[in-house]
JSON list of C-alpha atoms in Angstrom, two decimals:
[
{"chain": "F", "resi": 229, "resn": "MET", "atom": "CA", "xyz": [1.96, 31.13, 36.25]},
{"chain": "F", "resi": 230, "resn": "PRO", "atom": "CA", "xyz": [-1.44, 31.60, 34.59]},
{"chain": "F", "resi": 231, "resn": "ILE", "atom": "CA", "xyz": [-0.13, 34.36, 32.30]},
{"chain": "F", "resi": 232, "resn": "ALA", "atom": "CA", "xyz": [2.75, 31.95, 31.17]},
{"chain": "F", "resi": 233, "resn": "ILE", "atom": "CA", "xyz": [0.24, 29.28, 30.36]},
{"chain": "F", "resi": 234, "resn": "ARG", "atom": "CA", "xyz": [-1.98, 31.50, 28.38]},
{"chain": "F", "resi": 235, "resn": "ILE", "atom": "CA", "xyz": [0.97, 32.98, 26.34]},
{"chain": "F", "resi": 236, "resn": "ALA", "atom": "CA", "xyz": [2.51, 29.48, 25.83]},
{"chain": "F", "resi": 237, "resn": "PHE", "atom": "CA", "xyz": [-0.84, 28.22, 24.40]},
{"chain": "F", "resi": 238, "resn": "PHE", "atom": "CA", "xyz": [-1.14, 31.18, 22.04]},
{"chain": "F", "resi": 239, "resn": "VAL", "atom": "CA", "xyz": [2.50, 31.09, 20.89]},
{"chain": "F", "resi": 240, "resn": "GLY", "atom": "CA", "xyz": [2.51, 27.34, 20.60]},
{"chain": "F", "resi": 241, "resn": "SER", "atom": "CA", "xyz": [-0.60, 27.28, 18.52]},
{"chain": "F", "resi": 242, "resn": "TRP", "atom": "CA", "xyz": [0.70, 29.79, 16.08]},
{"chain": "F", "resi": 243, "resn": "LEU", "atom": "CA", "xyz": [4.12, 28.00, 15.87]},
{"chain": "F", "resi": 244, "resn": "SER", "atom": "CA", "xyz": [2.32, 24.90, 14.67]},
{"chain": "F", "resi": 245, "resn": "VAL", "atom": "CA", "xyz": [1.17, 26.79, 11.62]},
{"chain": "F", "resi": 246, "resn": "LEU", "atom": "CA", "xyz": [4.69, 26.43, 10.38]},
{"chain": "F", "resi": 247, "resn": "PHE", "atom": "CA", "xyz": [3.89, 22.79, 9.76]},
{"chain": "F", "resi": 248, "resn": "LEU", "atom": "CA", "xyz": [0.87, 23.32, 7.62]},
{"chain": "F", "resi": 249, "resn": "PRO", "atom": "CA", "xyz": [1.48, 22.81, 3.91]},
{"chain": "F", "resi": 250, "resn": "ASN", "atom": "CA", "xyz": [0.17, 25.63, 1.62]},
{"chain": "F", "resi": 251, "resn": "LYS", "atom": "CA", "xyz": [-0.29, 27.88, 4.57]},
{"chain": "F", "resi": 252, "resn": "LYS", "atom": "CA", "xyz": [-1.70, 30.75, 2.44]},
{"chain": "F", "resi": 253, "resn": "LYS", "atom": "CA", "xyz": [-4.21, 28.57, 0.55]},
{"chain": "F", "resi": 254, "resn": "LEU", "atom": "CA", "xyz": [-5.46, 27.06, 3.85]},
{"chain": "F", "resi": 255, "resn": "PHE", "atom": "CA", "xyz": [-5.83, 30.34, 5.49]},
{"chain": "F", "resi": 256, "resn": "VAL", "atom": "CA", "xyz": [-7.91, 31.81, 2.60]},
{"chain": "F", "resi": 257, "resn": "LYS", "atom": "CA", "xyz": [-10.06, 28.71, 2.59]},
{"chain": "F", "resi": 258, "resn": "TYR", "atom": "CA", "xyz": [-10.59, 28.23, 6.39]},
{"chain": "F", "resi": 259, "resn": "LEU", "atom": "CA", "xyz": [-10.24, 31.76, 7.82]},
{"chain": "F", "resi": 260, "resn": "PRO", "atom": "CA", "xyz": [-13.94, 32.60, 7.39]},
{"chain": "F", "resi": 261, "resn": "VAL", "atom": "CA", "xyz": [-15.20, 29.49, 9.32]},
{"chain": "F", "resi": 262, "resn": "SER", "atom": "CA", "xyz": [-12.48, 29.97, 11.90]},
{"chain": "F", "resi": 263, "resn": "LEU", "atom": "CA", "xyz": [-13.60, 33.63, 12.44]},
{"chain": "F", "resi": 264, "resn": "PHE", "atom": "CA", "xyz": [-17.20, 32.49, 12.44]},
{"chain": "F", "resi": 265, "resn": "SER", "atom": "CA", "xyz": [-16.32, 29.96, 15.04]},
{"chain": "F", "resi": 266, "resn": "ALA", "atom": "CA", "xyz": [-14.45, 32.37, 17.18]},
{"chain": "F", "resi": 267, "resn": "LEU", "atom": "CA", "xyz": [-17.37, 34.84, 17.04]},
{"chain": "F", "resi": 268, "resn": "THR", "atom": "CA", "xyz": [-19.79, 31.96, 18.11]},
{"chain": "F", "resi": 269, "resn": "VAL", "atom": "CA", "xyz": [-17.45, 31.05, 21.08]},
{"chain": "F", "resi": 270, "resn": "MET", "atom": "CA", "xyz": [-17.03, 34.76, 21.93]},
{"chain": "F", "resi": 271, "resn": "CYS", "atom": "CA", "xyz": [-20.89, 34.88, 22.25]},
{"chain": "F", "resi": 272, "resn": "GLU", "atom": "CA", "xyz": [-20.78, 31.78, 24.43]},
{"chain": "F", "resi": 273, "resn": "ILE", "atom": "CA", "xyz": [-18.09, 33.24, 26.67]},
{"chain": "F", "resi": 274, "resn": "PHE", "atom": "CA", "xyz": [-20.28, 36.44, 27.04]},
{"chain": "F", "resi": 275, "resn": "PHE", "atom": "CA", "xyz": [-23.17, 34.15, 28.07]},
{"chain": "F", "resi": 276, "resn": "PHE", "atom": "CA", "xyz": [-21.07, 32.23, 30.37]},
{"chain": "F", "resi": 277, "resn": "SER", "atom": "CA", "xyz": [-19.59, 35.42, 31.95]},
{"chain": "F", "resi": 278, "resn": "THR", "atom": "CA", "xyz": [-23.02, 37.08, 32.24]},
{"chain": "F", "resi": 279, "resn": "HIS", "atom": "CA", "xyz": [-24.42, 34.10, 34.06]},
{"chain": "F", "resi": 280, "resn": "ARG", "atom": "CA", "xyz": [-21.30, 33.54, 36.15]},
{"chain": "F", "resi": 281, "resn": "LEU", "atom": "CA", "xyz": [-20.58, 30.14, 34.64]},
{"chain": "F", "resi": 282, "resn": "TRP", "atom": "CA", "xyz": [-16.97, 31.10, 33.74]},
{"chain": "F", "resi": 283, "resn": "LYS", "atom": "CA", "xyz": [-14.70, 32.65, 36.31]},
{"chain": "F", "resi": 284, "resn": "VAL", "atom": "CA", "xyz": [-11.20, 33.97, 35.71]},
{"chain": "F", "resi": 285, "resn": "LYS", "atom": "CA", "xyz": [-9.01, 34.98, 38.64]},
{"chain": "F", "resi": 286, "resn": "GLY", "atom": "CA", "xyz": [-8.15, 38.70, 38.45]},
{"chain": "F", "resi": 287, "resn": "GLY", "atom": "CA", "xyz": [-11.54, 40.04, 37.27]},
{"chain": "F", "resi": 288, "resn": "GLN", "atom": "CA", "xyz": [-12.74, 41.38, 33.88]},
{"chain": "F", "resi": 289, "resn": "LYS", "atom": "CA", "xyz": [-9.30, 42.33, 32.65]},
{"chain": "F", "resi": 290, "resn": "ASN", "atom": "CA", "xyz": [-7.79, 38.85, 32.99]},
{"chain": "F", "resi": 291, "resn": "MET", "atom": "CA", "xyz": [-11.11, 37.32, 31.58]},
{"chain": "F", "resi": 292, "resn": "THR", "atom": "CA", "xyz": [-10.76, 39.44, 28.53]},
{"chain": "F", "resi": 293, "resn": "HIS", "atom": "CA", "xyz": [-7.09, 38.62, 28.09]},
{"chain": "F", "resi": 294, "resn": "THR", "atom": "CA", "xyz": [-7.73, 34.93, 28.52]},
{"chain": "F", "resi": 295, "resn": "ALA", "atom": "CA", "xyz": [-10.67, 34.88, 26.10]},
{"chain": "F", "resi": 296, "resn": "PHE", "atom": "CA", "xyz": [-8.66, 36.74, 23.46]},
{"chain": "F", "resi": 297, "resn": "LEU", "atom": "CA", "xyz": [-5.61, 34.62, 23.80]},
{"chain": "F", "resi": 298, "resn": "LEU", "atom": "CA", "xyz": [-7.52, 31.33, 23.70]},
{"chain": "F", "resi": 299, "resn": "LEU", "atom": "CA", "xyz": [-9.86, 32.38, 20.78]},
{"chain": "F", "resi": 300, "resn": "PHE", "atom": "CA", "xyz": [-7.32, 33.92, 18.53]},
{"chain": "F", "resi": 301, "resn": "GLY", "atom": "CA", "xyz": [-4.63, 31.42, 19.44]},
{"chain": "F", "resi": 302, "resn": "PRO", "atom": "CA", "xyz": [-5.35, 27.80, 19.83]},
{"chain": "F", "resi": 303, "resn": "TYR", "atom": "CA", "xyz": [-9.01, 27.89, 19.01]},
{"chain": "F", "resi": 304, "resn": "LEU", "atom": "CA", "xyz": [-8.59, 29.70, 15.62]},
{"chain": "F", "resi": 305, "resn": "VAL", "atom": "CA", "xyz": [-5.47, 27.69, 14.68]},
{"chain": "F", "resi": 306, "resn": "MET", "atom": "CA", "xyz": [-7.03, 24.44, 15.75]},
{"chain": "F", "resi": 307, "resn": "ASN", "atom": "CA", "xyz": [-9.98, 25.05, 13.57]},
{"chain": "F", "resi": 308, "resn": "ILE", "atom": "CA", "xyz": [-7.73, 25.46, 10.57]},
{"chain": "F", "resi": 309, "resn": "TRP", "atom": "CA", "xyz": [-5.77, 22.23, 11.47]},
{"chain": "F", "resi": 310, "resn": "VAL", "atom": "CA", "xyz": [-9.03, 20.16, 11.99]},
{"chain": "F", "resi": 311, "resn": "PHE", "atom": "CA", "xyz": [-10.40, 21.34, 8.60]},
{"chain": "F", "resi": 312, "resn": "TYR", "atom": "CA", "xyz": [-7.14, 20.59, 6.88]},
{"chain": "F", "resi": 313, "resn": "LEU", "atom": "CA", "xyz": [-6.80, 17.16, 8.37]},
{"chain": "F", "resi": 314, "resn": "SER", "atom": "CA", "xyz": [-10.39, 16.06, 7.72]},
{"chain": "F", "resi": 315, "resn": "LYS", "atom": "CA", "xyz": [-10.22, 17.15, 4.06]},
{"chain": "F", "resi": 316, "resn": "GLY", "atom": "CA", "xyz": [-13.80, 18.16, 4.10]},
{"chain": "F", "resi": 317, "resn": "LYS", "atom": "CA", "xyz": [-15.10, 14.68, 4.98]},
{"chain": "F", "resi": 318, "resn": "PHE", "atom": "CA", "xyz": [-17.61, 14.77, 7.76]},
{"chain": "F", "resi": 319, "resn": "LEU", "atom": "CA", "xyz": [-16.70, 11.47, 9.35]},
{"chain": "F", "resi": 320, "resn": "TYR", "atom": "CA", "xyz": [-12.97, 12.48, 9.75]},
{"chain": "F", "resi": 321, "resn": "TYR", "atom": "CA", "xyz": [-14.01, 15.95, 10.92]},
{"chain": "F", "resi": 322, "resn": "ALA", "atom": "CA", "xyz": [-16.29, 14.40, 13.47]},
{"chain": "F", "resi": 323, "resn": "LEU", "atom": "CA", "xyz": [-13.76, 11.88, 14.71]},
{"chain": "F", "resi": 324, "resn": "ILE", "atom": "CA", "xyz": [-10.97, 14.53, 15.13]},
{"chain": "F", "resi": 325, "resn": "ASN", "atom": "CA", "xyz": [-13.31, 16.80, 16.88]},
{"chain": "F", "resi": 326, "resn": "ILE", "atom": "CA", "xyz": [-14.53, 14.27, 19.26]},
{"chain": "F", "resi": 327, "resn": "ALA", "atom": "CA", "xyz": [-10.99, 13.30, 20.27]},
{"chain": "F", "resi": 328, "resn": "ALA", "atom": "CA", "xyz": [-9.89, 16.97, 20.54]},
{"chain": "F", "resi": 329, "resn": "ASP", "atom": "CA", "xyz": [-12.95, 17.98, 22.35]},
{"chain": "F", "resi": 330, "resn": "LEU", "atom": "CA", "xyz": [-12.72, 15.13, 24.88]},
{"chain": "F", "resi": 331, "resn": "VAL", "atom": "CA", "xyz": [-9.13, 16.08, 25.56]},
{"chain": "F", "resi": 332, "resn": "TYR", "atom": "CA", "xyz": [-10.10, 19.76, 25.88]},
{"chain": "F", "resi": 333, "resn": "ALA", "atom": "CA", "xyz": [-13.38, 19.27, 27.92]},
{"chain": "F", "resi": 334, "resn": "PHE", "atom": "CA", "xyz": [-11.73, 16.84, 30.45]},
{"chain": "F", "resi": 335, "resn": "PRO", "atom": "CA", "xyz": [-8.03, 17.07, 31.18]},
{"chain": "F", "resi": 336, "resn": "ILE", "atom": "CA", "xyz": [-7.27, 20.46, 29.73]},
{"chain": "F", "resi": 337, "resn": "ILE", "atom": "CA", "xyz": [-10.09, 22.24, 31.59]},
{"chain": "F", "resi": 338, "resn": "ALA", "atom": "CA", "xyz": [-9.13, 20.46, 34.79]},
{"chain": "F", "resi": 339, "resn": "LEU", "atom": "CA", "xyz": [-5.47, 21.73, 34.34]},
{"chain": "F", "resi": 340, "resn": "PHE", "atom": "CA", "xyz": [-6.69, 25.19, 33.77]},
{"chain": "F", "resi": 341, "resn": "LYS", "atom": "CA", "xyz": [-8.73, 24.96, 36.89]},
{"chain": "F", "resi": 342, "resn": "LYS", "atom": "CA", "xyz": [-5.82, 23.52, 38.78]},
{"chain": "F", "resi": 343, "resn": "PHE", "atom": "CA", "xyz": [-3.43, 26.28, 37.71]},
{"chain": "F", "resi": 344, "resn": "ASN", "atom": "CA", "xyz": [-6.11, 29.01, 38.36]},
{"chain": "F", "resi": 345, "resn": "VAL", "atom": "CA", "xyz": [-6.27, 30.07, 34.63]},
{"chain": "F", "resi": 346, "resn": "PHE", "atom": "CA", "xyz": [-10.10, 29.89, 34.70]},
{"chain": "F", "resi": 347, "resn": "HIS", "atom": "CA", "xyz": [-12.91, 27.76, 36.05]},
{"chain": "F", "resi": 348, "resn": "ILE", "atom": "CA", "xyz": [-16.07, 26.79, 34.18]},
{"chain": "F", "resi": 349, "resn": "LYS", "atom": "CA", "xyz": [-19.07, 25.99, 36.47]},
{"chain": "F", "resi": 350, "resn": "VAL", "atom": "CA", "xyz": [-20.61, 23.61, 33.93]},
{"chain": "F", "resi": 351, "resn": "LYS", "atom": "CA", "xyz": [-20.17, 19.76, 34.08]},
{"chain": "F", "resi": 352, "resn": "SER", "atom": "CA", "xyz": [-17.53, 18.60, 31.65]},
{"chain": "F", "resi": 353, "resn": "ILE", "atom": "CA", "xyz": [-19.93, 16.34, 29.78]},
{"chain": "F", "resi": 354, "resn": "TYR", "atom": "CA", "xyz": [-22.15, 19.31, 29.06]},
{"chain": "F", "resi": 355, "resn": "PHE", "atom": "CA", "xyz": [-19.24, 21.43, 28.03]},
{"chain": "F", "resi": 356, "resn": "PHE", "atom": "CA", "xyz": [-18.04, 18.62, 25.76]},
{"chain": "F", "resi": 357, "resn": "LEU", "atom": "CA", "xyz": [-21.60, 18.53, 24.06]},
{"chain": "F", "resi": 358, "resn": "LEU", "atom": "CA", "xyz": [-21.37, 22.30, 23.66]},
{"chain": "F", "resi": 359, "resn": "LEU", "atom": "CA", "xyz": [-18.04, 21.86, 21.78]},
{"chain": "F", "resi": 360, "resn": "LEU", "atom": "CA", "xyz": [-19.51, 19.14, 19.65]},
{"chain": "F", "resi": 361, "resn": "ALA", "atom": "CA", "xyz": [-22.41, 21.18, 18.81]},
{"chain": "F", "resi": 362, "resn": "ASP", "atom": "CA", "xyz": [-20.06, 24.11, 17.80]},
{"chain": "F", "resi": 363, "resn": "ALA", "atom": "CA", "xyz": [-18.07, 21.77, 15.65]},
{"chain": "F", "resi": 364, "resn": "CYS", "atom": "CA", "xyz": [-21.20, 20.68, 13.79]},
{"chain": "F", "resi": 365, "resn": "LEU", "atom": "CA", "xyz": [-22.29, 24.21, 13.41]},
{"chain": "F", "resi": 366, "resn": "ASN", "atom": "CA", "xyz": [-18.76, 25.07, 12.03]},
{"chain": "F", "resi": 367, "resn": "PHE", "atom": "CA", "xyz": [-18.95, 22.20, 9.47]},
{"chain": "F", "resi": 368, "resn": "GLY", "atom": "CA", "xyz": [-22.24, 23.44, 8.23]},
{"chain": "F", "resi": 369, "resn": "PHE", "atom": "CA", "xyz": [-21.01, 26.95, 7.97]},
{"chain": "F", "resi": 370, "resn": "GLN", "atom": "CA", "xyz": [-17.96, 25.71, 5.97]},
{"chain": "F", "resi": 371, "resn": "LYS", "atom": "CA", "xyz": [-20.02, 23.76, 3.50]},
{"chain": "F", "resi": 372, "resn": "PHE", "atom": "CA", "xyz": [-22.47, 26.53, 3.01]},
{"chain": "F", "resi": 373, "resn": "PHE", "atom": "CA", "xyz": [-19.56, 28.98, 2.47]},
{"chain": "F", "resi": 374, "resn": "GLU", "atom": "CA", "xyz": [-17.94, 26.68, -0.10]},
{"chain": "F", "resi": 375, "resn": "LYS", "atom": "CA", "xyz": [-21.26, 26.58, -2.02]},
{"chain": "F", "resi": 376, "resn": "ILE", "atom": "CA", "xyz": [-21.53, 30.39, -2.14]},
{"chain": "F", "resi": 377, "resn": "TYR", "atom": "CA", "xyz": [-17.84, 31.01, -2.69]},
{"chain": "F", "resi": 378, "resn": "PRO", "atom": "CA", "xyz": [-16.30, 28.04, -4.42]},
{"chain": "F", "resi": 379, "resn": "GLN", "atom": "CA", "xyz": [-12.57, 27.87, -4.35]},
{"chain": "F", "resi": 380, "resn": "PRO", "atom": "CA", "xyz": [-10.77, 26.78, -7.43]},
{"chain": "F", "resi": 381, "resn": "GLU", "atom": "CA", "xyz": [-8.39, 23.92, -6.72]},
{"chain": "F", "resi": 382, "resn": "MET", "atom": "CA", "xyz": [-4.71, 24.81, -7.49]},
{"chain": "F", "resi": 383, "resn": "ASP", "atom": "CA", "xyz": [-3.38, 22.75, -10.46]},
{"chain": "F", "resi": 384, "resn": "LEU", "atom": "CA", "xyz": [0.28, 22.59, -9.69]},
{"chain": "F", "resi": 385, "resn": "GLN", "atom": "CA", "xyz": [0.97, 20.88, -13.10]},
{"chain": "F", "resi": 386, "resn": "ASN", "atom": "CA", "xyz": [-0.57, 23.61, -15.19]},
{"chain": "F", "resi": 387, "resn": "LYS", "atom": "CA", "xyz": [0.57, 26.50, -12.94]},
{"chain": "F", "resi": 388, "resn": "GLY", "atom": "CA", "xyz": [2.91, 28.03, -15.47]},
{"chain": "F", "resi": 389, "resn": "GLU", "atom": "CA", "xyz": [0.75, 27.49, -18.49]},
{"chain": "F", "resi": 390, "resn": "SER", "atom": "CA", "xyz": [-1.70, 30.16, -19.78]}
]
C-alpha cells in the first residue's frame, strides 16, 4: 500500500500541471525557486534522517524513494501552483501556504503515519512552523531571483508585430 500512495501522489501532482495556463512560461519562471526549495527540503530530510527524526519502513532504500517521489512530485509541483496562484503577492502567498501547510502538517502526515509511508518524530506544530519558514525562504529567493533575472512579460497583443 505505501508504494501505491507514493506513486499516486507523484502522478497526481504532475497530472495537475495539465490545468496550469501557460505551462512553459510558468515553469521557466518558477522552476528555479522550486528546485531551490527542493534542495532545501532535501537538506532537511538529510538532517531528519541523520538525527532519526524521520523514519520510513523498509530502510534506506524506501527512504530514498519516498524522499524523491515527494520532493520531485507534489512538493515541486505545489511550489509552482502556489507561486502561480499568489501572483507574486506576499499576503496571498502566505495565506495559501498557511492553508496548505496546515493540511500537510496535520492530516496528511497523520495519514502517512497510519499507512506506514513514513513517520516524523517532531510535533506537528513544529513541523508546520518549519514548513512556513521554508515558504518564507522560498518567497525571498523568488523575489531575489526576479531582481537578478527579470522576466519580460509576454504581450499577447503585440506577439506577431516586430
